[in-house]
Coordinates of C-alpha atoms in Angstrom, one line a residue:
M5 CA 93.7 96.6 87.5
T6 CA 90.5 97.3 85.6
V7 CA 87.4 97.6 87.6
S8 CA 84.0 97.6 86.0
R9 CA 80.8 99.0 87.3
P10 CA 79.2 96.5 89.7
A11 CA 76.7 94.2 87.9
A12 CA 73.5 92.8 89.3
P13 CA 74.0 89.8 91.5
S14 CA 72.8 86.3 90.7
P15 CA 69.0 85.8 90.8
S16 CA 69.6 83.1 93.5
Q17 CA 70.5 85.9 96.0
K18 CA 67.2 86.3 97.7
G19 CA 65.9 87.5 101.1
F20 CA 66.8 90.6 103.0
L21 CA 70.6 90.3 102.3
G22 CA 69.8 89.8 98.6
W23 CA 67.7 93.0 98.6
I24 CA 70.6 94.9 100.3
E25 CA 73.0 93.6 97.7
R26 CA 70.8 94.3 94.7
T27 CA 70.0 97.8 96.0
G28 CA 73.5 98.7 97.0
N29 CA 74.9 97.5 93.6
K30 CA 72.5 99.8 91.8
L31 CA 74.3 102.7 93.4
P32 CA 76.8 104.6 91.2
D33 CA 80.5 103.7 91.2
P34 CA 81.9 104.3 94.7
V35 CA 84.0 107.2 93.4
F36 CA 80.9 109.0 92.2
L37 CA 78.9 107.9 95.2
F38 CA 81.3 109.8 97.4
L39 CA 81.0 112.8 95.1
W40 CA 77.2 112.8 95.5
L41 CA 77.6 112.4 99.3
I42 CA 79.8 115.5 99.3
L43 CA 77.2 117.5 97.5
G44 CA 74.5 116.3 100.0
L45 CA 76.9 117.1 102.8
V46 CA 77.4 120.7 101.5
A47 CA 73.6 121.2 101.4
V48 CA 73.1 119.9 104.9
S49 CA 76.0 122.0 106.3
V50 CA 74.5 125.2 104.7
A51 CA 71.1 124.4 106.3
A52 CA 72.6 123.6 109.7
S53 CA 74.6 126.8 109.7
L54 CA 71.6 128.9 108.8
A55 CA 69.6 127.2 111.5
G56 CA 72.3 128.0 114.1
W57 CA 73.0 124.4 115.2
S58 CA 75.6 124.5 118.0
V59 CA 76.7 122.7 121.2
P60 CA 79.1 123.6 124.0
H61 CA 82.3 121.6 123.7
P62 CA 82.5 119.2 126.7
A63 CA 86.3 119.5 127.1
E64 CA 87.5 122.9 125.9
I65 CA 87.2 126.3 127.6
D66 CA 87.2 129.6 125.8
P67 CA 90.0 131.6 127.4
D68 CA 88.2 134.9 126.7
T69 CA 84.9 134.0 128.4
G70 CA 85.8 131.2 130.7
Q71 CA 82.9 129.2 129.3
P72 CA 82.9 126.0 127.2
R73 CA 83.9 126.7 123.6
V74 CA 80.8 126.6 121.4
I75 CA 80.9 124.1 118.5
A76 CA 78.8 125.6 115.7
A77 CA 77.8 124.0 112.4
T78 CA 79.9 125.5 109.6
S79 CA 78.7 125.9 106.1
L80 CA 81.0 124.2 103.6
L81 CA 80.3 127.1 101.2
S82 CA 81.8 129.6 103.6
A83 CA 84.8 131.5 102.3
D84 CA 87.2 129.7 104.7
N85 CA 86.0 126.3 103.7
I86 CA 86.0 127.0 100.0
R87 CA 89.6 128.3 100.4
R88 CA 90.6 125.2 102.4
L89 CA 89.1 122.9 99.8
W90 CA 91.1 124.3 96.9
V91 CA 94.3 125.3 98.7
E92 CA 94.6 122.1 100.8
M93 CA 93.5 119.6 98.2
P94 CA 96.9 118.0 97.8
T95 CA 97.3 117.8 101.6
T96 CA 93.8 116.5 102.1
F97 CA 94.6 113.6 99.7
T98 CA 98.1 112.8 100.8
H99 CA 97.2 113.0 104.5
F100 CA 94.3 110.5 104.2
H101 CA 95.1 108.2 107.0
P102 CA 95.4 104.8 105.3
L103 CA 97.0 105.9 102.1
G104 CA 100.6 105.8 103.3
Y105 CA 100.2 102.5 105.0
V106 CA 98.6 100.9 101.9
L107 CA 101.2 102.2 99.5
V108 CA 104.2 101.2 101.7
V109 CA 103.0 97.7 102.5
M110 CA 101.8 97.0 99.0
L111 CA 105.2 97.9 97.5
G112 CA 106.6 94.9 99.3
A113 CA 103.5 92.6 99.3
G114 CA 103.0 93.2 95.5
V115 CA 106.4 91.7 94.9
A116 CA 105.7 88.7 97.2
E117 CA 102.4 88.1 95.4
K118 CA 103.7 88.5 91.8
V119 CA 106.6 86.0 92.3
G120 CA 104.1 83.5 93.7
L121 CA 105.4 83.4 97.3
F122 CA 101.9 83.9 98.9
G123 CA 100.2 81.3 96.8
T124 CA 102.9 78.7 97.3
A125 CA 103.2 79.4 101.0
M126 CA 99.5 79.2 101.6
R127 CA 99.1 76.1 99.5
A128 CA 101.9 74.4 101.4
G129 CA 100.3 75.5 104.7
V130 CA 96.8 74.3 103.9
R131 CA 97.4 71.1 101.9
D132 CA 97.0 68.9 105.0
A133 CA 95.0 71.2 107.2
P134 CA 91.3 70.6 107.7
R135 CA 89.3 73.2 105.7
A136 CA 86.9 73.7 108.6
L137 CA 89.7 75.1 110.8
L138 CA 90.8 77.8 108.4
T139 CA 88.0 80.2 109.6
P140 CA 88.8 80.2 113.3
I141 CA 92.6 80.5 112.6
V142 CA 92.1 83.4 110.2
V143 CA 89.7 85.2 112.7
A144 CA 92.0 84.6 115.7
V145 CA 95.0 86.0 113.9
G146 CA 92.9 88.9 112.7
M147 CA 91.9 89.9 116.3
M148 CA 95.4 89.4 117.6
G149 CA 96.7 91.4 114.6
N150 CA 95.1 94.5 116.0
L151 CA 98.3 94.7 118.2
A152 CA 99.9 95.7 114.9
A153 CA 97.2 98.4 114.3
D154 CA 96.8 99.5 110.7
A155 CA 99.2 96.9 109.3
A156 CA 96.5 94.2 110.1
Y157 CA 94.2 95.7 107.5
V158 CA 96.7 95.9 104.6
V159 CA 98.5 92.6 105.4
L160 CA 96.2 90.0 107.0
I161 CA 92.9 90.7 105.1
P162 CA 94.2 90.2 101.5
L163 CA 96.2 87.2 102.8
A164 CA 93.0 85.6 104.1
G165 CA 91.5 85.6 100.6
I166 CA 94.6 83.8 99.3
I167 CA 94.4 81.3 102.1
F168 CA 90.8 80.4 101.4
H169 CA 91.4 80.2 97.7
A170 CA 94.4 77.9 98.2
A171 CA 92.2 75.7 100.3
G172 CA 89.5 75.5 97.6
R173 CA 87.1 77.8 99.5
H174 CA 85.6 81.1 98.4
P175 CA 88.3 83.8 98.7
I176 CA 85.8 86.5 99.6
A177 CA 84.6 84.5 102.5
G178 CA 88.2 84.6 103.8
I179 CA 88.4 88.3 103.3
A180 CA 85.0 88.8 105.1
A181 CA 86.1 86.6 108.0
S182 CA 89.4 88.4 108.4
F183 CA 87.8 91.8 108.1
A184 CA 85.3 90.8 110.8
G185 CA 88.1 89.7 113.0
V186 CA 90.4 92.7 112.4
S187 CA 87.7 95.4 112.4
G188 CA 84.6 94.0 113.9
G189 CA 86.7 92.6 116.7
F190 CA 88.8 95.7 116.9
S191 CA 88.9 95.7 120.7
A192 CA 88.9 92.0 121.2
N193 CA 92.3 90.7 122.1
L194 CA 94.2 88.5 124.5
L195 CA 96.6 91.3 125.4
P196 CA 96.3 95.0 126.0
G197 CA 97.9 97.0 123.2
Q198 CA 98.3 100.5 121.9
L199 CA 94.5 101.0 121.6
D200 CA 94.2 100.5 125.3
A201 CA 96.9 103.1 125.9
L202 CA 95.2 105.6 123.5
L203 CA 91.7 105.2 124.9
F204 CA 92.6 105.1 128.6
G205 CA 94.7 108.2 128.1
I206 CA 91.6 110.0 126.9
T207 CA 89.6 108.5 129.8
E208 CA 92.1 109.8 132.3
A209 CA 91.8 113.3 130.8
A210 CA 88.0 113.1 131.0
V211 CA 88.1 112.2 134.7
E212 CA 90.7 114.8 135.6
S213 CA 88.7 117.5 133.8
T214 CA 85.9 117.1 136.3
F215 CA 87.2 115.4 139.4
G216 CA 91.0 116.2 139.5
A217 CA 94.0 113.8 139.5
F218 CA 93.3 110.3 138.3
A219 CA 95.7 107.5 137.2
A220 CA 94.3 105.4 134.4
N221 CA 94.8 101.7 134.5
I222 CA 96.2 100.6 131.1
A223 CA 95.1 97.0 131.8
G224 CA 91.7 98.1 133.0
N225 CA 89.9 96.3 130.3
W226 CA 92.2 93.3 130.0
Y227 CA 89.7 90.6 131.2
F228 CA 86.9 92.2 129.3
I229 CA 88.7 92.3 125.9
A230 CA 89.9 88.7 126.4
A231 CA 86.3 87.6 127.0
M232 CA 85.3 89.4 123.8
F233 CA 88.0 87.5 122.0
F234 CA 86.6 84.1 123.1
L235 CA 83.0 85.1 122.5
F236 CA 83.6 86.8 119.1
L237 CA 85.7 84.0 117.7
P238 CA 82.9 81.4 117.5
V239 CA 80.3 84.0 116.4
I240 CA 82.4 85.1 113.4
W241 CA 83.2 81.4 112.7
Y242 CA 79.5 80.5 112.7
V243 CA 78.5 83.5 110.5
T244 CA 81.3 82.8 108.0
D245 CA 80.7 79.1 107.6
R246 CA 76.9 78.9 108.0
I247 CA 75.7 82.2 106.5
I248 CA 78.3 84.0 104.3
E249 CA 80.1 81.2 102.5
P250 CA 76.9 79.3 101.6
R251 CA 75.4 82.5 100.3
L252 CA 78.5 83.3 98.2
G253 CA 78.5 79.8 96.7
T254 CA 81.3 78.1 94.9
W255 CA 83.9 80.5 93.5
D256 CA 84.6 80.3 89.8
A257 CA 87.5 82.3 88.4
A258 CA 86.1 82.4 84.9
R259 CA 82.6 83.5 86.0
A260 CA 84.2 86.0 88.5
G261 CA 86.0 87.7 85.6
T262 CA 89.4 87.8 87.4
A263 CA 92.8 86.7 86.3
H264 CA 93.4 84.5 89.3
A265 CA 94.1 80.9 88.3
D266 CA 91.9 78.3 89.9
E267 CA 94.7 76.1 91.1
P268 CA 93.9 73.0 93.2
A269 CA 95.1 73.4 96.8
D270 CA 96.7 69.9 96.9
R271 CA 99.0 70.3 93.9
P272 CA 102.4 69.1 95.0
L273 CA 105.2 71.6 95.4
T274 CA 108.1 71.6 93.0
D275 CA 111.7 71.4 94.1
A276 CA 112.2 75.0 93.1
E277 CA 109.1 76.1 95.2
R278 CA 110.4 74.3 98.2
K279 CA 113.8 75.9 97.8
G280 CA 112.2 79.3 97.4
L281 CA 110.1 78.8 100.6
R282 CA 113.3 77.9 102.5
H283 CA 115.1 81.0 101.3
A284 CA 112.0 83.2 102.0
G285 CA 111.8 81.8 105.5
L286 CA 115.4 82.7 106.1
A287 CA 114.7 86.3 104.9
V288 CA 111.7 86.5 107.2
L289 CA 113.8 85.4 110.2
A290 CA 116.5 87.9 109.3
V291 CA 113.9 90.8 109.3
C292 CA 112.4 89.6 112.6
A293 CA 115.9 89.4 114.1
L294 CA 116.6 92.9 112.9
W295 CA 113.5 94.3 114.5
A296 CA 114.3 92.5 117.7
F297 CA 117.7 94.1 117.7
F298 CA 116.1 97.5 117.2
A299 CA 113.8 96.9 120.1
L300 CA 116.3 95.2 122.5
G301 CA 119.7 96.2 121.3
P302 CA 121.9 99.2 122.2
G303 CA 120.0 102.4 122.2
T304 CA 116.6 100.6 121.7
P305 CA 115.5 102.9 118.8
L306 CA 112.1 101.3 118.6
I307 CA 111.5 101.7 122.4
D308 CA 110.8 105.1 123.9
E309 CA 112.4 104.6 127.3
D310 CA 111.5 108.2 128.3
A311 CA 107.8 107.7 127.9
S312 CA 105.3 106.4 130.4
P313 CA 105.3 102.5 130.7
E314 CA 102.2 102.1 128.6
A315 CA 103.5 104.3 125.8
Q316 CA 107.1 102.9 125.5
L317 CA 106.2 100.4 122.8
T318 CA 104.4 103.0 120.6
P319 CA 107.4 103.4 118.2
F320 CA 107.7 99.6 117.9
Y321 CA 104.0 99.3 116.9
Q322 CA 104.3 102.3 114.5
S323 CA 107.3 100.7 112.8
L324 CA 105.5 97.5 111.9
V325 CA 104.2 98.9 108.6
A326 CA 107.8 99.5 107.5
G327 CA 108.7 96.1 108.9
F328 CA 106.1 94.3 106.8
F329 CA 107.3 96.2 103.7
L330 CA 110.9 95.1 104.3
L331 CA 109.8 91.5 105.2
F332 CA 107.7 91.1 102.1
I333 CA 110.1 92.6 99.6
L334 CA 113.1 90.6 101.0
A335 CA 111.1 87.4 101.2
G336 CA 109.7 88.0 97.7
W337 CA 113.2 88.6 96.4
A338 CA 114.6 85.5 98.0
Y339 CA 111.8 83.3 96.7
G340 CA 111.9 84.8 93.3
R341 CA 115.7 84.3 92.9
A342 CA 115.4 80.7 94.0
T343 CA 112.5 79.9 91.6
G344 CA 113.8 82.0 88.7
A345 CA 110.9 84.4 88.8
I346 CA 113.4 87.3 89.5
S347 CA 116.6 87.3 87.5
N348 CA 117.9 90.8 88.3
H349 CA 117.1 94.0 90.2
R350 CA 115.1 95.3 87.2
D351 CA 112.6 92.5 87.6
L352 CA 112.1 93.6 91.2
V353 CA 111.5 97.2 90.2
K354 CA 109.0 96.1 87.5
M355 CA 107.1 94.1 90.1
M356 CA 107.0 97.0 92.5
A357 CA 105.7 99.2 89.7
G358 CA 103.1 96.6 88.9
A359 CA 101.9 96.5 92.5
M360 CA 101.2 100.3 92.2
E361 CA 99.3 99.8 88.9
D362 CA 97.0 97.4 90.8
L363 CA 96.3 100.2 93.3
A364 CA 95.3 102.7 90.6
Y365 CA 91.6 102.4 91.2
Y366 CA 92.1 102.6 95.0
L367 CA 94.0 105.9 94.6
V368 CA 91.1 107.4 92.7
L369 CA 88.6 106.1 95.3
A370 CA 90.8 107.3 98.1
F371 CA 90.9 110.8 96.6
A372 CA 87.1 111.1 96.8
A373 CA 86.8 109.4 100.2
A374 CA 89.5 111.6 101.7
H375 CA 87.7 114.8 100.7
F376 CA 84.3 113.5 102.0
V377 CA 85.8 112.5 105.4
A378 CA 87.7 115.8 105.7
M379 CA 84.8 118.0 104.7
F380 CA 82.5 116.2 107.2
G381 CA 85.0 117.2 109.9
W382 CA 85.1 120.8 108.6
S383 CA 81.3 121.1 108.9
N384 CA 81.4 120.1 112.7
L385 CA 78.2 118.1 112.1
G386 CA 79.8 114.9 113.5
L387 CA 80.9 116.7 116.7
I388 CA 77.4 118.2 117.2
L389 CA 75.7 114.8 116.7
A390 CA 78.2 113.1 119.1
V391 CA 77.8 115.7 121.9
N392 CA 74.0 115.7 121.6
G393 CA 73.9 111.9 121.8
A394 CA 75.9 111.9 124.9
D395 CA 73.7 114.6 126.4
F396 CA 70.6 112.6 125.8
L397 CA 72.0 109.6 127.6
S398 CA 73.0 111.7 130.6
H399 CA 69.3 112.8 131.1
S400 CA 67.7 109.4 130.4
G401 CA 67.6 108.1 134.0
L402 CA 68.3 104.5 132.9
P403 CA 69.6 101.9 135.3
A404 CA 73.3 101.0 135.0
W405 CA 72.9 98.0 132.7
A406 CA 70.4 99.7 130.4
L407 CA 72.5 102.9 130.3
L408 CA 75.6 101.0 129.3
A409 CA 73.7 99.1 126.6
A410 CA 72.4 102.4 125.3
I411 CA 75.9 103.8 125.2
I412 CA 77.0 100.8 123.1
L413 CA 74.1 101.4 120.7
V414 CA 74.9 105.2 120.5
A415 CA 78.6 104.5 119.9
A416 CA 77.7 102.0 117.2
A417 CA 75.4 104.5 115.5
L418 CA 78.0 107.3 115.7
N419 CA 80.6 105.0 114.3
L420 CA 78.6 105.2 111.0
L421 CA 79.4 109.0 110.9
V422 CA 82.7 109.4 112.7
G423 CA 85.2 106.6 111.9
S424 CA 88.1 107.3 114.3
A425 CA 87.8 105.5 117.6
S426 CA 90.0 108.0 119.4
A427 CA 88.2 111.0 117.9
K428 CA 84.7 109.8 119.0
W429 CA 86.0 108.9 122.5
A430 CA 87.7 112.3 122.9
L431 CA 84.3 113.9 122.2
L432 CA 82.1 111.5 124.2
S433 CA 84.3 110.8 127.2
P434 CA 84.3 114.3 128.8
V435 CA 80.5 113.9 129.2
L436 CA 80.0 110.2 129.5
V437 CA 82.8 109.3 131.9
P438 CA 82.1 111.9 134.6
M439 CA 78.3 111.3 134.2
L440 CA 78.7 107.6 134.7
M441 CA 81.0 108.1 137.7
L442 CA 78.3 110.2 139.3
L443 CA 76.0 107.2 138.8
G444 CA 78.6 104.9 140.4
I445 CA 80.0 103.4 137.2
S446 CA 83.7 103.2 136.9
P447 CA 85.7 104.9 134.1
E448 CA 87.0 101.4 133.0
M449 CA 83.4 100.2 132.5
A450 CA 82.5 103.3 130.5
T451 CA 85.5 102.7 128.3
A452 CA 84.7 99.0 127.8
A453 CA 81.1 99.8 126.8
Y454 CA 82.3 102.4 124.3
R455 CA 84.7 99.8 122.8
V456 CA 81.9 97.3 122.2
G457 CA 79.8 99.7 120.2
D458 CA 82.8 101.2 118.3
S459 CA 83.9 97.8 117.0
A460 CA 80.6 96.3 115.9
T461 CA 79.8 98.7 113.1
N462 CA 83.3 99.3 111.7
I463 CA 82.6 96.8 109.0
I464 CA 79.5 98.3 107.5
T465 CA 80.3 102.0 107.2
P466 CA 81.9 103.4 104.1
L467 CA 83.3 106.2 106.3
M468 CA 85.7 103.7 107.9
V469 CA 88.9 104.7 106.2
Y470 CA 89.8 101.1 105.1
F471 CA 86.3 100.2 103.8
P472 CA 87.2 101.2 100.2
L473 CA 90.4 99.2 100.4
I474 CA 88.4 96.0 101.5
L475 CA 86.2 96.6 98.5
I476 CA 89.3 96.6 96.2
F477 CA 90.5 93.4 97.8
C478 CA 87.2 91.7 97.0
Q479 CA 87.1 93.1 93.4
R480 CA 90.5 91.5 92.8
W481 CA 88.7 88.2 93.1
Q482 CA 85.2 89.1 91.7
K483 CA 85.0 92.1 89.5
D484 CA 81.3 92.8 89.9
F485 CA 81.5 92.9 93.7
G486 CA 80.0 96.3 94.6
L487 CA 79.3 98.3 97.7
G488 CA 76.0 96.6 98.1
S489 CA 77.7 93.2 98.0
L490 CA 80.2 94.2 100.7
A491 CA 77.5 95.7 102.9
A492 CA 75.3 92.6 102.6
T493 CA 78.3 90.3 103.3
M494 CA 79.4 92.2 106.4
L495 CA 75.9 93.1 107.9
P496 CA 75.3 89.6 109.5
Y497 CA 78.7 89.9 111.3
S498 CA 77.9 93.4 112.5
M499 CA 74.5 92.5 113.9
A500 CA 75.8 89.3 115.6
L501 CA 78.8 91.1 117.2
L502 CA 76.6 93.9 118.4
A503 CA 74.1 91.5 119.9
V504 CA 76.7 89.4 121.6
G505 CA 78.6 92.5 122.8
V506 CA 75.5 94.0 124.4
A507 CA 74.6 90.8 126.1
M508 CA 78.1 90.3 127.4
T509 CA 78.1 93.9 128.8
I510 CA 74.8 93.4 130.5
G511 CA 76.0 90.1 132.0
W512 CA 79.2 91.8 133.2
V513 CA 77.3 94.5 135.0
A514 CA 74.8 92.0 136.5
F515 CA 77.5 89.8 137.9
D516 CA 79.8 92.7 138.8
L517 CA 82.8 90.9 137.2
P518 CA 86.3 92.5 137.3
L519 CA 87.2 94.2 134.1
G520 CA 91.0 93.9 134.6
P521 CA 93.5 93.9 137.4
G522 CA 92.2 96.4 140.0
A523 CA 89.3 97.5 137.8
G524 CA 85.6 96.8 138.5
V525 CA 82.3 97.8 137.1
F526 CA 81.3 100.1 139.9
T527 CA 83.2 102.8 141.7
D528 CA 82.7 105.2 144.7
V529 CA 80.7 108.2 143.7
P530 CA 83.1 111.2 143.8
F531 CA 80.5 113.7 145.2
A532 CA 76.9 112.9 145.3
P533 CA 74.2 112.5 148.0
A534 CA 74.5 109.0 149.6
A535 CA 70.9 108.1 148.8
S536 CA 71.0 108.9 145.1
A537 CA 74.4 107.2 144.8
A538 CA 73.0 104.0 146.3
E539 CA 70.1 104.1 143.9
A540 CA 72.2 104.8 140.9
T541 CA 74.7 102.0 141.5
A542 CA 72.1 99.3 141.6
P543 CA 72.5 97.2 138.4

């Protein structure tokens, strides 16, 4: 895939979002942008190190002194970091979190796409479906897809572009809606999943570090995240259909400069295509049956029966990326054999190789992004900013609703600097959770507020590890779609989700609604004078 430097957008793109798009698209190619960011990061790290920036770690004790371990800003020009940069360069790249997921899934998805399975299946699925219902369906599947963790990014989001294209709508609007559902609605779901287990495990440790034994409730945010699902769905639907898609205009394959054929969505299926879909459906059922056998059959290899109840399904969730790879490659093979697109195994191998060729630019971009993210961690600047932000909130004296709203905004801001949800919560929770408990606010409520802020800004920060991949998905449909275009497209979603999330949290506190089974907004103060506790627990 050839990717050109982003060009200036249409003159019809006016207003604030148009300014963001024009300004962003004037930036260098994303690869070089990350290189410039690395140079700026090096300069800041040197200045911070010379200035002696440091904070005590809220959760780690130095065994020699018995005091909290000090986190100090580290110069990226120090001997250790220079050595780490050159010695660990292959590891830094290959251990970049999304790289393995993307390569594995796209090996299979590339085959399914090149034989025409995706296009035919989506065309068959949307021929008689009202176009207006595509958006809520895509968004709902995206939010529920978070149960599959990282697989949702590399499977659902590109499929959404194909779905919208097959329905005669702008494919980038589909990608944006799905990205907003998967990433902007990262914590919104009808069911607790592995994210709940991960975050509440960190919450439990934060409580125990100050107050002793505490059993985290894995379903402690169930009602809250379900409410997020039902509130976020119409918000993303509205933003997509009333703001983003009208702004994008009508998609034109020739003007976009891509190789995608502009097929009508209502073209009748051929007999070969119908046969191919039937064979592909049987292959999908076979893979699903195989995974059910692995989870429920003898030995249950995908269920960790020795783990705690909330962690038993972790191997199953982690296996879904491999499951999607197998599903796509077998379904693609079955469809291709039925339609004649694949005649022998050599054709299959060529299509897998072609899928990797399409990812060539992403690999270059991932190399630069991986080093920026890694070096930001080496500098300790993200940790220092996170701990100082939590410290500021602990001394603010705000009432409960205002304090939780402030925590949401701080989490949203920190998400622009530290992408990992678990990493940020591991740093913030040892300060925020005990501090809020002393104010009479439950650990479950602290976790819920953090989740709102962490989700809203996922979709506008290039530091989110899948952000470069979403840009590639968009550029497959429109070659001049740059960083500014993606930021301008996703900003309305981010602002709307943040506003709705803050309002929802304030309302939850004001009405003291249950967050989940046995979990409420407020809790008994572990040890604090009765008078101050009563004052602090007032919403």
